[in-house]
mmCIF file of C-alpha atoms in Angstrom:
data_model
loop_
_atom_site.group_PDB
_atom_site.id
_atom_site.type_symbol
_atom_site.label_atom_id
_atom_site.label_comp_id
_atom_site.label_asym_id
_atom_site.label_seq_id
_atom_site.Cartn_x
_atom_site.Cartn_y
_atom_site.Cartn_z
ATOM 1 C CA UNK A 3 0.000 0.000 0.000
ATOM 2 C CA UNK A 4 2.734 2.451 1.008
ATOM 3 C CA UNK A 5 4.709 1.533 -2.105
ATOM 4 C CA UNK A 6 1.711 2.358 -4.310
ATOM 5 C CA UNK A 7 1.301 5.738 -2.640
ATOM 6 C CA UNK A 8 4.947 6.591 -3.222
ATOM 7 C CA UNK A 9 4.692 5.551 -6.872
ATOM 8 C CA UNK A 10 1.584 7.706 -7.314
ATOM 9 C CA UNK A 11 3.249 10.677 -5.602
ATOM 10 C CA UNK A 12 6.444 10.420 -7.647
ATOM 11 C CA UNK A 13 4.422 10.015 -10.844
ATOM 12 C CA UNK A 14 2.424 13.136 -10.014
ATOM 13 C CA UNK A 15 5.586 15.136 -9.341
ATOM 14 C CA UNK A 16 7.147 13.996 -12.618
ATOM 15 C CA UNK A 17 3.944 14.815 -14.489
ATOM 16 C CA UNK A 18 3.816 18.331 -13.030
ATOM 17 C CA UNK A 19 7.495 18.862 -13.784
ATOM 18 C CA UNK A 20 7.300 17.867 -17.463
ATOM 19 C CA UNK A 21 3.926 19.525 -18.103
ATOM 20 C CA UNK A 22 4.578 22.950 -19.651
ATOM 21 C CA UNK A 23 3.081 25.956 -17.947
ATOM 22 C CA UNK A 24 0.708 28.134 -19.998
ATOM 23 C CA UNK A 25 2.777 31.125 -18.871
ATOM 24 C CA UNK A 26 6.272 29.974 -19.871
ATOM 25 C CA UNK A 27 7.213 33.577 -20.735
ATOM 26 C CA UNK A 28 6.596 34.779 -17.168
ATOM 27 C CA UNK A 29 9.206 37.211 -15.859
ATOM 28 C CA UNK A 30 9.790 38.706 -12.401
ATOM 29 C CA UNK A 31 8.194 42.075 -11.788
ATOM 30 C CA UNK A 32 7.985 44.733 -9.097
ATOM 31 C CA UNK A 33 5.105 47.216 -9.125
ATOM 32 C CA UNK A 34 6.752 49.365 -6.469
ATOM 33 C CA UNK A 35 6.144 49.655 -2.732
ATOM 34 C CA UNK A 36 2.578 48.904 -1.699
ATOM 35 C CA UNK A 37 0.748 52.240 -1.537
ATOM 36 C CA UNK A 38 -0.376 53.542 1.824
ATOM 37 C CA UNK A 39 -4.032 54.471 1.989
ATOM 38 C CA UNK A 40 -3.385 58.039 3.053
ATOM 39 C CA UNK A 41 -3.613 61.474 1.500
ATOM 40 C CA UNK A 42 -5.623 61.314 -1.705
ATOM 41 C CA UNK A 43 -5.827 57.534 -1.219
ATOM 42 C CA UNK A 44 -7.113 57.722 2.369
ATOM 43 C CA UNK A 45 -9.810 55.163 3.135
ATOM 44 C CA UNK A 46 -13.416 56.252 2.739
ATOM 45 C CA UNK A 47 -16.831 54.647 2.343
ATOM 46 C CA UNK A 48 -18.133 56.808 -0.496
ATOM 47 C CA UNK A 49 -19.105 53.734 -2.524
ATOM 48 C CA UNK A 50 -21.246 52.393 0.292
ATOM 49 C CA UNK A 51 -24.491 53.869 -1.050
ATOM 50 C CA UNK A 52 -24.368 52.399 -4.571
ATOM 51 C CA UNK A 53 -27.768 51.686 -6.073
ATOM 52 C CA UNK A 54 -27.910 48.320 -7.842
ATOM 53 C CA UNK A 55 -29.776 48.604 -11.139
ATOM 54 C CA UNK A 56 -31.130 45.442 -12.839
ATOM 55 C CA UNK A 57 -29.768 43.306 -9.998
ATOM 56 C CA UNK A 58 -30.032 39.613 -10.798
ATOM 57 C CA UNK A 59 -31.135 40.293 -14.374
ATOM 58 C CA UNK A 60 -27.691 40.786 -15.900
ATOM 59 C CA UNK A 61 -24.102 39.624 -15.395
ATOM 60 C CA UNK A 62 -20.946 41.561 -16.198
ATOM 61 C CA UNK A 63 -22.080 44.906 -17.672
ATOM 62 C CA UNK A 64 -18.475 45.717 -18.574
ATOM 63 C CA UNK A 65 -18.895 48.878 -20.658
ATOM 64 C CA UNK A 66 -21.726 51.220 -21.608
ATOM 65 C CA UNK A 67 -22.648 54.419 -23.385
ATOM 66 C CA UNK A 68 -25.635 56.681 -23.989
ATOM 67 C CA UNK A 69 -27.228 57.606 -27.313
ATOM 68 C CA UNK A 70 -28.479 61.072 -28.294
ATOM 69 C CA UNK A 71 -31.846 60.302 -26.648
ATOM 70 C CA UNK A 72 -30.207 59.484 -23.335
ATOM 71 C CA UNK A 73 -30.824 55.745 -23.586
ATOM 72 C CA UNK A 74 -28.163 53.499 -22.079
ATOM 73 C CA UNK A 75 -26.540 50.587 -23.919
ATOM 74 C CA UNK A 76 -24.378 47.993 -22.181
ATOM 75 C CA UNK A 77 -22.853 44.627 -23.040
ATOM 76 C CA UNK A 78 -23.021 41.587 -20.772
ATOM 77 C CA UNK A 79 -21.214 38.306 -20.203
ATOM 78 C CA UNK A 80 -23.638 36.281 -22.335
ATOM 79 C CA UNK A 81 -22.820 38.352 -25.435
ATOM 80 C CA UNK A 82 -26.011 40.428 -25.358
ATOM 81 C CA UNK A 83 -26.133 44.218 -25.681
ATOM 82 C CA UNK A 84 -29.071 45.650 -23.760
ATOM 83 C CA UNK A 85 -30.768 49.033 -24.128
ATOM 84 C CA UNK A 86 -32.695 50.863 -21.433
ATOM 85 C CA UNK A 87 -34.844 53.975 -21.637
ATOM 86 C CA UNK A 88 -33.891 57.314 -20.108
ATOM 87 C CA UNK A 89 -35.426 56.254 -16.793
ATOM 88 C CA UNK A 90 -32.879 54.030 -14.985
ATOM 89 C CA UNK A 91 -34.319 50.739 -13.842
ATOM 90 C CA UNK A 92 -36.930 50.672 -16.601
ATOM 91 C CA UNK A 93 -37.473 47.409 -18.535
ATOM 92 C CA UNK A 94 -34.540 46.303 -20.640
ATOM 93 C CA UNK A 95 -34.670 45.823 -24.386
ATOM 94 C CA UNK A 96 -32.381 43.461 -26.275
ATOM 95 C CA UNK A 97 -30.510 45.620 -28.784
ATOM 96 C CA UNK A 98 -28.124 42.903 -30.033
ATOM 97 C CA UNK A 99 -28.865 39.309 -29.046
ATOM 98 C CA UNK A 100 -25.221 38.255 -29.326
ATOM 99 C CA UNK A 101 -22.082 39.921 -30.637
ATOM 100 C CA UNK A 102 -20.903 36.429 -31.585
ATOM 101 C CA UNK A 103 -23.055 33.633 -32.978
ATOM 102 C CA UNK A 104 -26.102 31.755 -31.737
ATOM 103 C CA UNK A 105 -26.135 27.964 -31.903
ATOM 104 C CA UNK A 106 -28.824 25.527 -30.687
ATOM 105 C CA UNK A 107 -26.058 23.433 -29.128
ATOM 106 C CA UNK A 108 -24.560 26.314 -27.103
ATOM 107 C CA UNK A 109 -26.107 28.014 -24.081
ATOM 108 C CA UNK A 110 -24.941 31.625 -24.005
ATOM 109 C CA UNK A 111 -24.359 31.982 -20.279
ATOM 110 C CA UNK A 112 -20.985 33.715 -20.186
ATOM 111 C CA UNK A 113 -19.182 30.497 -19.287
ATOM 112 C CA UNK A 114 -15.577 29.702 -20.170
ATOM 113 C CA UNK A 115 -16.601 27.568 -23.150
ATOM 114 C CA UNK A 116 -19.560 29.601 -24.466
ATOM 115 C CA UNK A 117 -17.981 33.065 -24.305
ATOM 116 C CA UNK A 118 -15.783 32.717 -27.434
ATOM 117 C CA UNK A 119 -18.806 31.547 -29.440
ATOM 118 C CA UNK A 120 -21.523 33.888 -28.195
ATOM 119 C CA UNK A 121 -19.200 36.865 -27.852
ATOM 120 C CA UNK A 122 -18.188 39.179 -25.036
ATOM 121 C CA UNK A 123 -18.810 42.889 -25.769
ATOM 122 C CA UNK A 124 -16.265 45.047 -23.982
ATOM 123 C CA UNK A 125 -15.514 48.697 -24.839
ATOM 124 C CA UNK A 126 -18.348 50.540 -26.582
ATOM 125 C CA UNK A 127 -18.948 54.114 -27.694
ATOM 126 C CA UNK A 128 -21.318 56.042 -29.943
ATOM 127 C CA UNK A 129 -20.185 58.136 -32.905
ATOM 128 C CA UNK A 130 -22.659 59.859 -35.227
ATOM 129 C CA UNK A 131 -25.487 57.536 -34.231
ATOM 130 C CA UNK A 132 -23.427 54.366 -34.770
ATOM 131 C CA UNK A 133 -22.556 52.147 -31.827
ATOM 132 C CA UNK A 134 -18.986 50.890 -32.086
ATOM 133 C CA UNK A 135 -18.220 47.824 -29.997
ATOM 134 C CA UNK A 136 -15.020 45.935 -29.331
ATOM 135 C CA UNK A 137 -15.834 42.279 -28.754
ATOM 136 C CA UNK A 138 -13.175 40.252 -26.947
ATOM 137 C CA UNK A 139 -13.369 37.438 -29.531
ATOM 138 C CA UNK A 140 -14.978 38.905 -32.639
ATOM 139 C CA UNK A 141 -13.124 42.205 -32.874
ATOM 140 C CA UNK A 142 -14.251 45.673 -33.883
ATOM 141 C CA UNK A 143 -17.943 45.910 -34.769
ATOM 142 C CA UNK A 144 -20.397 48.668 -35.616
ATOM 143 C CA UNK A 145 -24.181 48.622 -35.243
ATOM 144 C CA UNK A 146 -26.864 50.885 -36.705
ATOM 145 C CA UNK A 147 -29.851 52.285 -34.800
ATOM 146 C CA UNK A 148 -31.757 49.016 -35.318
ATOM 147 C CA UNK A 149 -28.995 46.874 -33.866
ATOM 148 C CA UNK A 150 -27.874 45.522 -37.233
ATOM 149 C CA UNK A 151 -24.185 44.738 -37.723
ATOM 150 C CA UNK A 152 -22.744 47.142 -40.321
ATOM 151 C CA UNK A 153 -18.994 46.422 -40.144
ATOM 152 C CA UNK A 154 -16.646 43.871 -38.664
ATOM 153 C CA UNK A 155 -12.862 43.685 -38.254
ATOM 154 C CA UNK A 156 -11.167 40.858 -36.335
ATOM 155 C CA UNK A 157 -7.674 40.397 -37.803
ATOM 156 C CA UNK A 158 -4.497 42.405 -38.372
ATOM 157 C CA UNK A 159 -2.231 41.412 -41.282
ATOM 158 C CA UNK A 160 -3.702 37.923 -41.294
ATOM 159 C CA UNK A 161 -3.444 37.424 -37.521
ATOM 160 C CA UNK A 162 -6.683 37.143 -35.601
ATOM 161 C CA UNK A 163 -6.814 39.612 -32.740
ATOM 162 C CA UNK A 164 -6.179 37.867 -29.427
ATOM 163 C CA UNK A 165 -7.900 39.944 -26.750
ATOM 164 C CA UNK A 166 -9.258 43.255 -28.095
ATOM 165 C CA UNK A 167 -10.481 45.328 -25.174
ATOM 166 C CA UNK A 168 -11.389 49.030 -25.316
ATOM 167 C CA UNK A 169 -11.678 51.808 -27.898
ATOM 168 C CA UNK A 170 -11.997 55.556 -28.422
ATOM 169 C CA UNK A 171 -12.062 57.998 -31.330
ATOM 170 C CA UNK A 172 -9.264 60.335 -32.339
ATOM 171 C CA UNK A 173 -10.514 62.531 -35.168
ATOM 172 C CA UNK A 174 -11.581 60.072 -37.890
ATOM 173 C CA UNK A 175 -9.775 57.092 -36.427
ATOM 174 C CA UNK A 176 -10.610 54.472 -33.836
ATOM 175 C CA UNK A 177 -7.803 53.725 -31.409
ATOM 176 C CA UNK A 178 -8.161 50.450 -29.546
ATOM 177 C CA UNK A 179 -6.204 48.192 -27.237
ATOM 178 C CA UNK A 180 -5.324 44.539 -27.648
ATOM 179 C CA UNK A 181 -4.615 43.274 -24.145
ATOM 180 C CA UNK A 182 -2.784 40.218 -25.443
ATOM 181 C CA UNK A 183 -2.085 38.565 -28.792
ATOM 182 C CA UNK A 184 -1.537 35.272 -26.927
ATOM 183 C CA UNK A 185 -4.338 34.911 -24.372
ATOM 184 C CA UNK A 186 -8.051 35.307 -24.986
ATOM 185 C CA UNK A 187 -10.284 37.087 -22.486
ATOM 186 C CA UNK A 188 -11.424 33.806 -20.922
ATOM 187 C CA UNK A 189 -7.804 33.273 -19.845
ATOM 188 C CA UNK A 190 -7.251 36.752 -18.438
ATOM 189 C CA UNK A 191 -5.946 35.328 -15.153
ATOM 190 C CA UNK A 192 -3.086 33.750 -17.143
ATOM 191 C CA UNK A 193 -2.421 37.151 -18.685
ATOM 192 C CA UNK A 194 -2.209 38.630 -15.202
ATOM 193 C CA UNK A 195 0.067 35.840 -13.961
ATOM 194 C CA UNK A 196 2.430 35.981 -16.944
ATOM 195 C CA UNK A 197 2.842 39.776 -16.747
ATOM 196 C CA UNK A 198 4.318 40.092 -20.241
ATOM 197 C CA UNK A 199 4.738 43.366 -22.135
ATOM 198 C CA UNK A 200 2.978 41.951 -25.185
ATOM 199 C CA UNK A 201 -0.082 44.193 -25.545
ATOM 200 C CA UNK A 202 -0.738 46.497 -28.490
ATOM 201 C CA UNK A 203 -2.380 49.777 -29.458
ATOM 202 C CA UNK A 204 -4.012 49.898 -32.906
ATOM 203 C CA UNK A 205 -5.692 52.564 -35.022
ATOM 204 C CA UNK A 206 -8.371 52.080 -37.668
ATOM 205 C CA UNK A 207 -9.379 54.831 -40.094
ATOM 206 C CA UNK A 208 -13.155 54.683 -40.460
ATOM 207 C CA UNK A 209 -13.201 56.189 -43.976
ATOM 208 C CA UNK A 210 -10.090 54.725 -45.613
ATOM 209 C CA UNK A 211 -10.156 51.501 -43.549
ATOM 210 C CA UNK A 212 -6.427 51.844 -43.000
ATOM 211 C CA UNK A 213 -5.452 49.584 -40.095
ATOM 212 C CA UNK A 214 -2.197 50.352 -38.265
ATOM 213 C CA UNK A 215 -0.235 49.124 -35.264
ATOM 214 C CA UNK A 216 0.538 52.333 -33.369
ATOM 215 C CA UNK A 217 2.479 51.055 -30.355
ATOM 216 C CA UNK A 218 3.418 47.749 -28.761
ATOM 217 C CA UNK A 219 5.040 46.579 -25.537
ATOM 218 C CA UNK A 220 2.164 47.294 -23.127
ATOM 219 C CA UNK A 221 1.487 45.245 -19.995
ATOM 220 C CA UNK A 222 -2.194 44.291 -20.298
ATOM 221 C CA UNK A 223 -3.369 47.503 -22.012
ATOM 222 C CA UNK A 224 -6.996 47.896 -21.060
ATOM 223 C CA UNK A 225 -9.078 51.091 -21.019
ATOM 224 C CA UNK A 226 -8.350 53.959 -23.400
ATOM 225 C CA UNK A 227 -9.469 57.595 -23.451
ATOM 226 C CA UNK A 228 -8.752 60.369 -25.940
ATOM 227 C CA UNK A 229 -8.110 63.876 -24.604
ATOM 228 C CA UNK A 230 -7.186 67.004 -26.548
ATOM 229 C CA UNK A 231 -5.530 70.186 -25.353
ATOM 230 C CA UNK A 232 -3.562 73.084 -26.842
ATOM 231 C CA UNK A 233 -0.589 70.783 -27.446
ATOM 232 C CA UNK A 234 -2.457 68.233 -29.535
ATOM 233 C CA UNK A 235 -4.203 64.880 -29.196
ATOM 234 C CA UNK A 236 -3.203 62.128 -26.817
ATOM 235 C CA UNK A 237 -4.695 58.972 -25.373
ATOM 236 C CA UNK A 238 -4.508 57.550 -21.883
ATOM 237 C CA UNK A 239 -4.091 53.775 -21.695
ATOM 238 C CA UNK A 240 -4.552 51.849 -18.458
ATOM 239 C CA UNK A 241 -2.040 49.028 -17.968
ATOM 240 C CA UNK A 242 -3.907 46.726 -15.632
ATOM 241 C CA UNK A 243 -1.085 44.327 -14.707
ATOM 242 C CA UNK A 244 1.359 47.180 -14.149
ATOM 243 C CA UNK A 245 -1.032 49.215 -11.938
ATOM 244 C CA UNK A 246 -0.334 52.330 -13.969
ATOM 245 C CA UNK A 247 -1.673 54.605 -16.702
ATOM 246 C CA UNK A 248 0.322 55.740 -19.719
ATOM 247 C CA UNK A 249 -0.123 58.823 -21.867
ATOM 248 C CA UNK A 250 0.560 58.373 -25.589
ATOM 249 C CA UNK A 251 0.915 61.520 -27.703
ATOM 250 C CA UNK A 252 -0.872 61.116 -31.042
ATOM 251 C CA UNK A 253 -0.375 64.559 -32.600
ATOM 252 C CA UNK A 254 1.593 67.699 -31.815
ATOM 253 C CA UNK A 255 5.285 68.256 -31.204
ATOM 254 C CA UNK A 256 5.502 65.167 -28.966
ATOM 255 C CA UNK A 257 3.682 62.807 -31.353
ATOM 256 C CA UNK A 258 4.737 59.207 -30.792
ATOM 257 C CA UNK A 259 6.123 59.783 -27.315
ATOM 258 C CA UNK A 260 4.923 57.689 -24.369
ATOM 259 C CA UNK A 261 5.064 58.687 -20.731
ATOM 260 C CA UNK A 262 3.743 57.264 -17.468
ATOM 261 C CA UNK A 263 1.171 59.671 -16.036
ATOM 262 C CA UNK A 264 0.136 57.629 -12.983
ATOM 263 C CA UNK A 265 2.112 54.733 -11.519
ATOM 264 C CA UNK A 266 2.060 52.476 -8.487
ATOM 265 C CA UNK A 267 -1.699 52.915 -8.207
ATOM 266 C CA UNK A 268 -3.428 51.375 -5.167
ATOM 267 C CA UNK A 269 -5.622 49.316 -7.482
ATOM 268 C CA UNK A 270 -5.571 47.559 -10.860
ATOM 269 C CA UNK A 271 -7.046 50.037 -13.380
ATOM 270 C CA UNK A 272 -9.572 49.039 -16.036
ATOM 271 C CA UNK A 273 -11.486 51.420 -18.318
ATOM 272 C CA UNK A 274 -10.859 55.173 -18.465
ATOM 273 C CA UNK A 275 -13.613 57.689 -19.280
ATOM 274 C CA UNK A 276 -13.573 61.488 -19.641
ATOM 275 C CA UNK A 277 -16.011 63.587 -17.597
ATOM 276 C CA UNK A 278 -16.352 66.887 -19.442
ATOM 277 C CA UNK A 279 -18.483 68.521 -16.754
ATOM 278 C CA UNK A 280 -15.892 68.072 -14.000
ATOM 279 C CA UNK A 281 -12.797 67.948 -16.212
ATOM 280 C CA UNK A 282 -11.630 64.613 -14.819
ATOM 281 C CA UNK A 283 -10.877 61.093 -15.956
ATOM 282 C CA UNK A 284 -12.800 58.350 -14.172
ATOM 283 C CA UNK A 285 -11.028 55.015 -13.766
ATOM 284 C CA UNK A 286 -12.717 51.812 -12.663
ATOM 285 C CA UNK A 287 -10.616 49.338 -10.672
ATOM 286 C CA UNK A 288 -10.926 45.569 -10.488
ATOM 287 C CA UNK A 289 -9.353 45.233 -7.029
ATOM 288 C CA UNK A 290 -7.195 47.130 -4.556
ATOM 289 C CA UNK A 291 -3.510 46.607 -3.962
ATOM 290 C CA UNK A 292 -2.352 48.268 -0.773
ATOM 291 C CA UNK A 293 -0.850 47.599 2.630
ATOM 292 C CA UNK A 294 -0.766 45.281 4.474
ATOM 293 C CA UNK A 295 -0.903 42.637 1.693
ATOM 294 C CA UNK A 296 -1.440 42.282 -2.040
ATOM 295 C CA UNK A 297 -1.288 38.892 -3.768
ATOM 296 C CA UNK A 298 -0.430 40.491 -7.122
ATOM 297 C CA UNK A 299 2.635 42.098 -5.541
ATOM 298 C CA UNK A 300 3.621 39.129 -3.377
ATOM 299 C CA UNK A 301 3.992 36.736 -6.338
ATOM 300 C CA UNK A 302 5.699 39.281 -8.622
ATOM 301 C CA UNK A 303 9.350 38.343 -7.949
ATOM 302 C CA UNK A 304 8.678 34.616 -8.356
ATOM 303 C CA UNK A 305 7.884 33.609 -11.969
ATOM 304 C CA UNK A 306 8.644 29.961 -11.170
ATOM 305 C CA UNK A 307 5.997 29.941 -8.466
ATOM 306 C CA UNK A 308 3.490 31.580 -10.796
ATOM 307 C CA UNK A 309 4.203 28.965 -13.460
ATOM 308 C CA UNK A 310 3.602 26.227 -10.890
ATOM 309 C CA UNK A 311 0.370 27.852 -9.683
ATOM 310 C CA UNK A 312 -1.075 27.864 -13.194
ATOM 311 C CA UNK A 313 -0.390 24.124 -13.465
ATOM 312 C CA UNK A 314 -2.292 23.112 -10.342
ATOM 313 C CA UNK A 315 -4.823 25.869 -9.551
ATOM 314 C CA UNK A 316 -7.815 26.604 -11.821
ATOM 315 C CA UNK A 317 -8.060 30.225 -12.939
ATOM 316 C CA UNK A 318 -11.454 30.611 -11.259
ATOM 317 C CA UNK A 319 -9.872 29.751 -7.909
ATOM 318 C CA UNK A 320 -7.162 32.375 -8.319
ATOM 319 C CA UNK A 321 -9.793 35.075 -8.863
ATOM 320 C CA UNK A 322 -11.476 34.088 -5.588
ATOM 321 C CA UNK A 323 -8.288 35.081 -3.780
ATOM 322 C CA UNK A 324 -8.809 38.701 -4.827
ATOM 323 C CA UNK A 325 -10.429 40.778 -2.061
ATOM 324 C CA UNK A 326 -13.718 42.545 -2.806
ATOM 325 C CA UNK A 327 -12.669 46.060 -1.872
ATOM 326 C CA UNK A 328 -14.026 48.580 -4.315
ATOM 327 C CA UNK A 329 -12.163 51.638 -5.555
ATOM 328 C CA UNK A 330 -12.579 54.117 -8.353
ATOM 329 C CA UNK A 331 -10.205 56.955 -9.211
ATOM 330 C CA UNK A 332 -10.655 60.505 -10.467
ATOM 331 C CA UNK A 333 -7.648 61.888 -12.367
ATOM 332 C CA UNK A 334 -6.965 65.334 -13.777
ATOM 333 C CA UNK A 335 -6.311 65.762 -17.492
ATOM 334 C CA UNK A 336 -2.600 65.214 -16.897
ATOM 335 C CA UNK A 337 -3.331 61.777 -15.495
ATOM 336 C CA UNK A 338 -2.691 62.555 -11.829
ATOM 337 C CA UNK A 339 -5.020 61.097 -9.178
ATOM 338 C CA UNK A 340 -6.962 63.806 -7.346
ATOM 339 C CA UNK A 341 -9.826 61.912 -5.653
ATOM 340 C CA UNK A 342 -10.922 58.372 -4.838
ATOM 341 C CA UNK A 343 -14.147 56.644 -3.880
ATOM 342 C CA UNK A 344 -13.805 53.416 -1.926
ATOM 343 C CA UNK A 345 -15.622 50.617 -0.123
ATOM 344 C CA UNK A 346 -14.112 48.634 2.740
ATOM 345 C CA UNK A 347 -17.214 46.620 3.590
ATOM 346 C CA UNK A 348 -16.631 43.963 0.953
ATOM 347 C CA UNK A 349 -20.031 44.641 -0.608
ATOM 348 C CA UNK A 350 -18.883 46.540 -3.698
ATOM 349 C CA UNK A 351 -15.988 45.953 -6.061
ATOM 350 C CA UNK A 352 -14.717 44.652 -9.411
ATOM 351 C CA UNK A 353 -15.528 47.891 -11.241
ATOM 352 C CA UNK A 354 -14.596 48.045 -14.912
ATOM 353 C CA UNK A 355 -15.915 51.433 -16.014
ATOM 354 C CA UNK A 356 -17.195 54.672 -14.517
ATOM 355 C CA UNK A 357 -19.100 57.324 -16.416
ATOM 356 C CA UNK A 358 -20.753 60.530 -15.192
ATOM 357 C CA UNK A 359 -24.165 61.118 -16.770
ATOM 358 C CA UNK A 360 -26.943 63.489 -15.709
ATOM 359 C CA UNK A 361 -25.706 63.998 -12.143
ATOM 360 C CA UNK A 362 -24.966 60.339 -11.456
ATOM 361 C CA UNK A 363 -21.944 58.086 -11.664
ATOM 362 C CA UNK A 364 -22.686 54.820 -13.435
ATOM 363 C CA UNK A 365 -20.432 51.885 -12.607
ATOM 364 C CA UNK A 366 -19.896 48.885 -14.867
ATOM 365 C CA UNK A 367 -18.323 45.594 -13.888
ATOM 366 C CA UNK A 368 -16.822 42.576 -15.617
ATOM 367 C CA UNK A 369 -18.512 40.196 -13.149
ATOM 368 C CA UNK A 370 -21.147 41.883 -10.945
ATOM 369 C CA UNK A 371 -24.810 40.985 -11.405
ATOM 370 C CA UNK A 372 -25.931 44.611 -11.497
ATOM 371 C CA UNK A 373 -25.107 48.016 -12.962
ATOM 372 C CA UNK A 374 -24.139 50.482 -10.257
ATOM 373 C CA UNK A 375 -25.410 54.033 -9.883
ATOM 374 C CA UNK A 376 -24.168 56.579 -7.375
ATOM 375 C CA UNK A 377 -24.934 60.207 -6.593
ATOM 376 C CA UNK A 378 -21.746 62.196 -6.122
ATOM 377 C CA UNK A 379 -21.532 63.840 -2.681
ATOM 378 C CA UNK A 380 -22.094 67.627 -2.722
ATOM 379 C CA UNK A 381 -18.888 69.615 -3.255
ATOM 380 C CA UNK A 382 -17.020 66.350 -3.851
ATOM 381 C CA UNK A 383 -14.278 67.984 -5.911
ATOM 382 C CA UNK A 384 -13.977 70.986 -3.583
ATOM 383 C CA UNK A 385 -13.315 68.968 -0.444
ATOM 384 C CA UNK A 386 -9.709 68.479 0.629
#
């Protein structure tokens, strides 16, 4: 009996040793000292009064936008894009049944196996009445007012896009991020664990259909936001795995230059959205990283350990290790954090996108079963 146990144990060890890790390119990393929650990052409970819209009716309303009539559109984990009327909480209408394909043999439930088939709409924005959507598996799409697909782009120079994520417009072009050419969205925990600088920034000219690779070498490029000032056009790109936000100059005397505008953030940033009324950038965060402990930081120097983890621990288990401690950031137009809203209760978190609309903040999420809505406190930006 004992001999059989030893044989089984040795066989298991040999199997684990010879089995390649899905993150063989993993490298050591250091995000910097864990931020202290003080100053602008001081703890608060400003997210504690979030109103949960459509709770239990939807899952993963990652990104959203409003049309000229004030109606909200948002994409969910099952591939569906919903539309609501101007009155929040009103009945939902299916605008697009699935950004992928519908098959009698596949249940579109946002699962690991159905997501690549049914689609996963991520970044979305309106331009001239057309809804542009970046699907994580089916690429750049556009839809008319009736929800009919009018254009589709899912490959660059013969290579199918790996993990397209978010988009914005710069003049007549669409700039969008590809979080990874290697991992699809369903394997985003592997992307986080590998921590490779393999992400890309593309541009697509709507009129000429010219498709260009603008920049490469990003560490999980995620949300993107175009801003213009007297010096020209630039885009902010959130690097989720690196806990930082980069500023890429598109036009002007610094065109082509890249700089880090916010680094060592106390959370992992997701989408970035401009708030014209307050002159700030809103950033949704998936989870906090701060003292006294952060798993993302603790495993950074040990690529061998991360490779081993991905051999024996399912991705879904790794996500469960992330604490539910919500945080969203407000940055000035230079990309510097000026305010935060937080939750320490464990009731609110995993925010992907924040947008200010008609006196409310709306909060999307890649996994929550509701769309959040929050009234900003009076004099929020005037308080020190």
